[in-house]
Amino acid sequence: MALESSARGMRALWVSLAVLGATALVQAVIVVFSGSVALLGDTVHNAADALTAVPLGIAFVLGRRAANRRFTYGYGRAEDLAGIAILLTITASAAFAAWAAVDRLLDPRDIRHLPVVAAAAVAGFVGNEWVARYRIRVGREIGSAALVADGLHARTDGFASLAVLLGAGGAALGLQWADPIVGLLITAAILLVLRDAAREVFRRVMDAVDPALVDSAETALLTVDGVREVSELRLRWIGHRLRAEVAVVVDGELSVRAAHAVAVACEHALLHTVPKLDAALVHADPATAPGEADPHLALAHHTSPHHTSPHHTSPHHTSAPNTSHGHASAHYTSDGHTSSHHVSYGA
């Protein structure tokens, strides 16, 4: 699944690079002949949007590499770095467009070949909107926040291309200031999409997930036979795939094999419930009998309140996830094969 998602992402990047590259090239030629600063800004945006395929492509290629003893979670985080590079690219294009517009306001010049400028603006809109729809659709299907952000960037550039029509229309009426004013409006539009894209990338970098996804995962775990409660549940994105860390409470009298069977059933339920889940680590805690000491008491002084899970509902469970004390756990990949396996039971 991860390789298939990366392949789809790469295909989306190459197709959009070709479309936007051709659009920017045509517009650049027209800018030379017309002198339109609004079209210049639009051309820069299209070229920058096409070039953002480079860091994203590198990230998708890196993401295919297997985990090793240094990068134990693999290289999926490269996608988040690509998202940051995209934000910097959007910021740079906004700054350039603003500079060009202000310079033209201070030094007005006539625009030539207005019908051709208008045609280039329409072509820019069509190319950008097609690429935007394609990138956003694929990005959401494979779970890539960086690709979605790139699609939003393309959509803004598309509307910016339509704004060039206003500048051309104003120039046709003899209003020299119309073209640079439209250039400034384009800059404002880019800043708006920068805000939305920055929000998406920031959430991904900070391991944010949709709370509804956590709720559905918890509901699925509670339907598994043998699960008394869900004491911890954490989801995080690594690239465009999810990983889960779970602690469930089971009957303290279960054997190691029986507790492990519950952990496997939990893993199975999550793989069927959580879209884009690549792997999960399920930790089965024994329920304590009245008067029995907490089996995790020895770990209490290592636990920081800042690392408590939002789904930490057990009044006695104070251990952080991934502890190997008193649990039966299973770690499987989404294709059903064991990627790591650890079982222990008892305090």
XYZ file of C-alpha atoms in Angstrom:
347
model
C 0.000 0.000 0.000
C 2.775 2.456 0.879
C 4.629 1.787 -2.390
C 1.409 2.109 -4.388
C 0.619 5.442 -2.690
C 4.106 6.768 -3.444
C 3.782 5.684 -7.070
C 0.474 7.522 -7.400
C 2.010 10.602 -5.813
C 4.953 10.509 -8.213
C 2.621 10.156 -11.181
C 0.597 13.172 -10.030
C 3.798 15.194 -9.680
C 5.135 14.357 -13.133
C 1.832 15.068 -14.871
C 1.339 18.382 -13.069
C 4.973 19.350 -13.698
C 4.467 18.866 -17.426
C 1.196 20.822 -17.538
C 2.359 23.748 -15.404
C 5.775 23.829 -17.034
C 4.204 24.193 -20.479
C 1.785 26.852 -19.186
C 4.568 28.884 -17.574
C 6.723 28.667 -20.708
C 3.953 30.026 -22.941
C 3.203 32.809 -20.477
C 6.883 33.749 -20.159
C 7.129 34.292 -23.915
C 4.053 36.535 -23.826
C 5.438 38.511 -20.856
C 8.521 39.414 -22.921
C 6.392 40.840 -25.717
C 3.627 42.446 -23.625
C 5.412 43.785 -20.545
C 2.466 42.870 -18.276
C 3.594 42.784 -14.640
C 0.414 40.947 -13.605
C 1.125 38.227 -16.145
C 4.754 38.198 -14.984
C 3.594 37.517 -11.434
C 1.279 34.774 -12.667
C 4.103 33.223 -14.698
C 6.402 33.187 -11.674
C 3.682 31.514 -9.603
C 3.134 28.833 -12.223
C 6.861 28.181 -12.574
C 7.283 27.995 -8.788
C 4.305 25.672 -8.506
C 5.778 23.388 -11.139
C 9.163 23.337 -9.391
C 7.616 22.282 -6.066
C 7.311 18.866 -7.694
C 11.078 18.485 -7.174
C 11.192 18.358 -3.333
C 7.978 16.340 -3.251
C 9.370 13.866 -5.767
C 12.531 13.460 -3.687
C 10.378 12.902 -0.594
C 8.304 10.200 -2.297
C 11.448 8.423 -3.480
C 13.003 8.583 -0.006
C 9.759 7.354 1.529
C 10.127 4.064 -0.341
C 13.356 3.239 1.451
C 13.118 0.584 4.135
C 13.528 1.419 7.804
C 16.937 0.752 9.305
C 18.644 0.907 12.698
C 19.133 4.672 12.434
C 15.793 5.615 10.862
C 13.693 3.024 12.640
C 10.410 4.505 11.360
C 11.659 4.811 7.792
C 11.963 7.986 5.719
C 8.323 9.066 5.485
C 9.043 12.291 7.371
C 10.831 13.587 4.272
C 7.361 14.462 3.023
C 6.919 16.915 5.883
C 10.223 18.558 4.982
C 8.987 18.830 1.387
C 5.858 20.542 2.708
C 8.031 23.137 4.434
C 9.976 23.667 1.187
C 6.667 24.260 -0.607
C 5.689 26.884 1.976
C 8.999 28.673 1.434
C 8.439 28.574 -2.333
C 4.969 30.075 -1.986
C 6.382 32.798 0.276
C 9.137 33.632 -2.204
C 6.703 33.851 -5.126
C 4.444 36.192 -3.118
C 7.402 38.447 -2.289
C 8.512 38.592 -5.933
C 4.998 39.370 -7.172
C 4.647 42.169 -4.615
C 8.012 43.652 -5.581
C 7.169 43.595 -9.301
C 3.769 45.201 -8.714
C 5.129 48.006 -6.524
C 7.933 48.665 -9.000
C 5.385 49.020 -11.816
C 3.237 51.380 -9.730
C 6.272 53.609 -9.217
C 7.335 53.316 -12.873
C 4.160 52.897 -15.031
C 4.515 51.433 -18.527
C 2.077 50.551 -21.261
C 1.059 46.917 -21.858
C 1.252 45.636 -25.413
C -0.633 42.820 -27.187
C -3.566 42.882 -24.761
C -5.602 40.143 -26.500
C -2.645 37.766 -26.240
C -2.211 38.629 -22.558
C -5.886 37.841 -21.970
C -5.528 34.499 -23.771
C -2.465 33.638 -21.674
C -4.442 34.437 -18.526
C -7.225 32.052 -19.519
C -4.672 29.355 -20.359
C -3.072 29.848 -16.959
C -6.389 29.403 -15.201
C -7.282 26.224 -17.092
C -3.866 24.645 -16.519
C -3.732 25.517 -12.835
C -7.270 24.439 -12.015
C -6.766 21.058 -13.711
C -3.526 20.496 -11.819
C -5.102 21.678 -8.552
C -7.992 19.210 -8.823
C -5.634 16.390 -9.700
C -3.131 17.076 -6.902
C -5.765 17.618 -4.208
C -7.686 14.484 -5.178
C -4.605 12.256 -5.229
C -3.167 13.916 -2.103
C -6.323 13.241 -0.108
C -6.623 9.692 -1.386
C -3.067 8.773 -0.385
C -3.011 10.973 2.742
C -0.280 13.400 1.604
C -0.670 16.817 3.268
C 2.233 18.172 1.195
C 0.555 17.194 -2.086
C -2.737 18.742 -0.952
C -0.897 21.958 -0.033
C 0.691 21.950 -3.464
C -2.748 21.553 -5.038
C -4.101 24.501 -3.063
C -1.160 26.552 -4.313
C -2.043 25.664 -7.903
C -5.695 26.600 -7.357
C -4.755 30.035 -6.076
C -2.495 30.545 -9.079
C -5.464 29.667 -11.283
C -7.614 32.411 -9.838
C -4.631 34.727 -9.999
C -4.508 34.019 -13.745
C -8.128 35.153 -14.079
C -7.224 38.315 -12.189
C -4.736 39.107 -14.960
C -7.778 39.570 -17.202
C -8.853 42.485 -15.031
C -5.465 44.102 -15.448
C -5.620 43.643 -19.206
C -9.135 45.086 -19.267
C -8.051 48.101 -17.244
C -5.064 48.654 -19.503
C -7.375 48.512 -22.532
C -9.335 51.400 -20.945
C -6.125 53.389 -20.472
C -5.738 52.702 -16.764
C -2.023 52.057 -16.328
C -2.402 51.405 -12.606
C -4.824 48.502 -13.168
C -2.101 45.989 -14.072
C 0.120 46.519 -10.974
C -2.939 46.723 -8.696
C -4.017 43.311 -9.953
C -0.458 42.145 -9.274
C -0.885 43.196 -5.632
C -4.254 41.413 -5.452
C -2.561 38.288 -6.731
C 0.006 38.650 -3.939
C -2.805 38.875 -1.377
C -4.401 35.724 -2.801
C -1.101 33.866 -2.528
C -0.771 34.900 1.116
C -4.232 33.470 1.820
C -3.335 30.090 0.353
C -0.019 30.261 2.217
C -1.972 30.495 5.464
C -4.097 27.432 4.629
C -1.136 25.409 3.402
C 0.927 26.368 6.466
C -1.873 25.174 8.745
C -1.964 21.764 7.016
C 1.801 21.299 7.059
C 2.118 22.485 10.678
C -0.514 20.006 11.839
C 1.234 17.165 10.044
C 4.633 18.070 11.479
C 3.062 18.194 14.953
C 1.527 14.694 14.526
C -2.035 16.029 14.462
C -4.777 13.664 13.275
C -8.515 14.055 12.768
C -10.183 13.470 16.193
C -12.968 11.576 14.400
C -10.333 9.082 13.265
C -9.273 8.511 16.874
C -12.907 8.050 17.914
C -13.554 5.453 15.222
C -10.378 3.573 16.162
C -11.366 3.513 19.819
C -14.866 2.288 18.951
C -13.408 -0.530 16.864
C -11.097 -1.614 19.692
C -13.936 -1.712 22.208
C -15.865 -4.153 20.001
C -13.031 -6.715 20.160
C -13.803 -9.691 22.402
C -11.661 -9.607 25.525
C -11.033 -5.834 25.554
C -12.327 -4.248 28.748
C -11.203 -0.720 28.006
C -8.818 1.321 25.885
C -6.302 2.947 28.201
C -4.100 4.539 25.533
C -4.561 5.269 21.852
C -2.168 7.274 19.713
C -2.064 7.815 15.972
C 0.624 9.612 14.017
C 1.370 10.301 10.369
C 4.703 9.214 8.931
C 4.650 10.589 5.420
C 1.265 9.692 3.972
C 0.769 6.564 6.104
C -0.476 6.187 9.685
C 0.933 4.247 12.618
C -0.898 3.424 15.836
C 0.200 2.729 19.416
C -2.486 1.195 21.606
C -2.852 -0.112 25.158
C -5.940 -2.153 26.023
C -6.986 -3.717 29.336
C -7.758 -7.460 29.330
C -8.601 -10.081 31.947
C -5.594 -10.493 34.243
C -6.038 -14.252 34.355
C -5.559 -14.770 30.618
C -2.611 -16.813 29.432
C 0.090 -15.248 27.299
C -1.351 -16.915 24.199
C -4.885 -15.740 24.949
C -3.743 -12.172 25.645
C -1.731 -12.210 22.450
C -4.804 -13.362 20.518
C -6.681 -10.318 21.823
C -3.812 -8.057 20.715
C -3.877 -9.583 17.223
C -7.662 -9.126 17.052
C -7.221 -5.464 18.008
C -4.593 -5.041 15.297
C -6.918 -6.632 12.775
C -9.829 -4.384 13.773
C -7.675 -1.260 13.396
C -6.400 -2.266 9.958
C -9.994 -2.603 8.772
C -11.211 0.590 10.441
C -8.468 3.201 10.086
C -7.766 4.272 6.488
C -4.094 4.485 5.488
C -2.970 2.622 8.619
C 0.385 1.031 7.866
C 1.109 -0.719 11.187
C 0.091 -0.794 14.839
C 1.631 -1.842 18.142
C -0.965 -3.227 20.547
C -0.120 -3.514 24.256
C -2.396 -5.710 26.432
C -2.426 -4.775 30.129
C -3.798 -7.172 32.770
C -6.725 -5.779 34.738
C -5.789 -5.521 38.412
C -7.895 -7.226 41.061
C -9.080 -5.332 44.173
C -6.125 -4.789 46.504
C -3.589 -5.877 43.875
C -0.636 -3.565 43.252
C -0.480 -1.733 39.946
C 1.811 -3.830 37.690
C 3.274 -0.603 36.291
C 4.081 0.933 39.661
C 7.825 0.485 39.123
C 7.593 2.770 36.083
C 5.653 5.564 37.765
C 8.700 7.732 38.494
C 9.674 7.615 34.791
C 6.318 8.902 33.581
C 5.903 12.594 32.769
C 2.423 14.124 32.925
C 3.203 15.844 29.608
C 3.348 12.460 27.888
C -0.006 11.186 29.110
C -2.206 9.972 26.278
C -5.558 11.753 25.728
C -7.154 8.300 25.868
C -5.458 7.377 29.124
C -8.618 6.298 30.950
C -7.303 3.622 33.287
C -6.864 5.011 36.812
C -3.935 2.664 37.427
C -2.186 2.716 34.067
C 0.686 5.204 34.213
C 3.163 3.717 31.797
C 4.076 5.273 28.481
C 3.319 3.309 25.325
C 5.741 0.697 24.054
C 6.718 -0.556 27.523
C 7.489 -4.240 27.624
C 6.466 -4.803 31.218
C 3.409 -6.962 31.715
C 1.895 -7.085 28.263
C 1.219 -9.173 25.218
C 1.620 -7.249 22.001
C 1.706 -7.776 18.267
C 3.066 -5.532 15.527
C 1.850 -6.252 12.009
C 2.024 -4.438 8.709
C -1.023 -3.698 6.598
C -0.356 -6.685 4.330
C -0.849 -9.038 7.260
C 2.776 -10.081 7.729
C 4.536 -9.716 11.044
C 7.129 -6.936 10.998
C 8.039 -7.206 14.674
C 6.728 -9.388 17.457
C 7.031 -9.168 21.207
C 5.111 -11.029 23.885
C 5.400 -10.932 27.658
C 2.802 -11.176 30.364
C 2.734 -10.645 34.101
C 4.037 -7.897 36.363
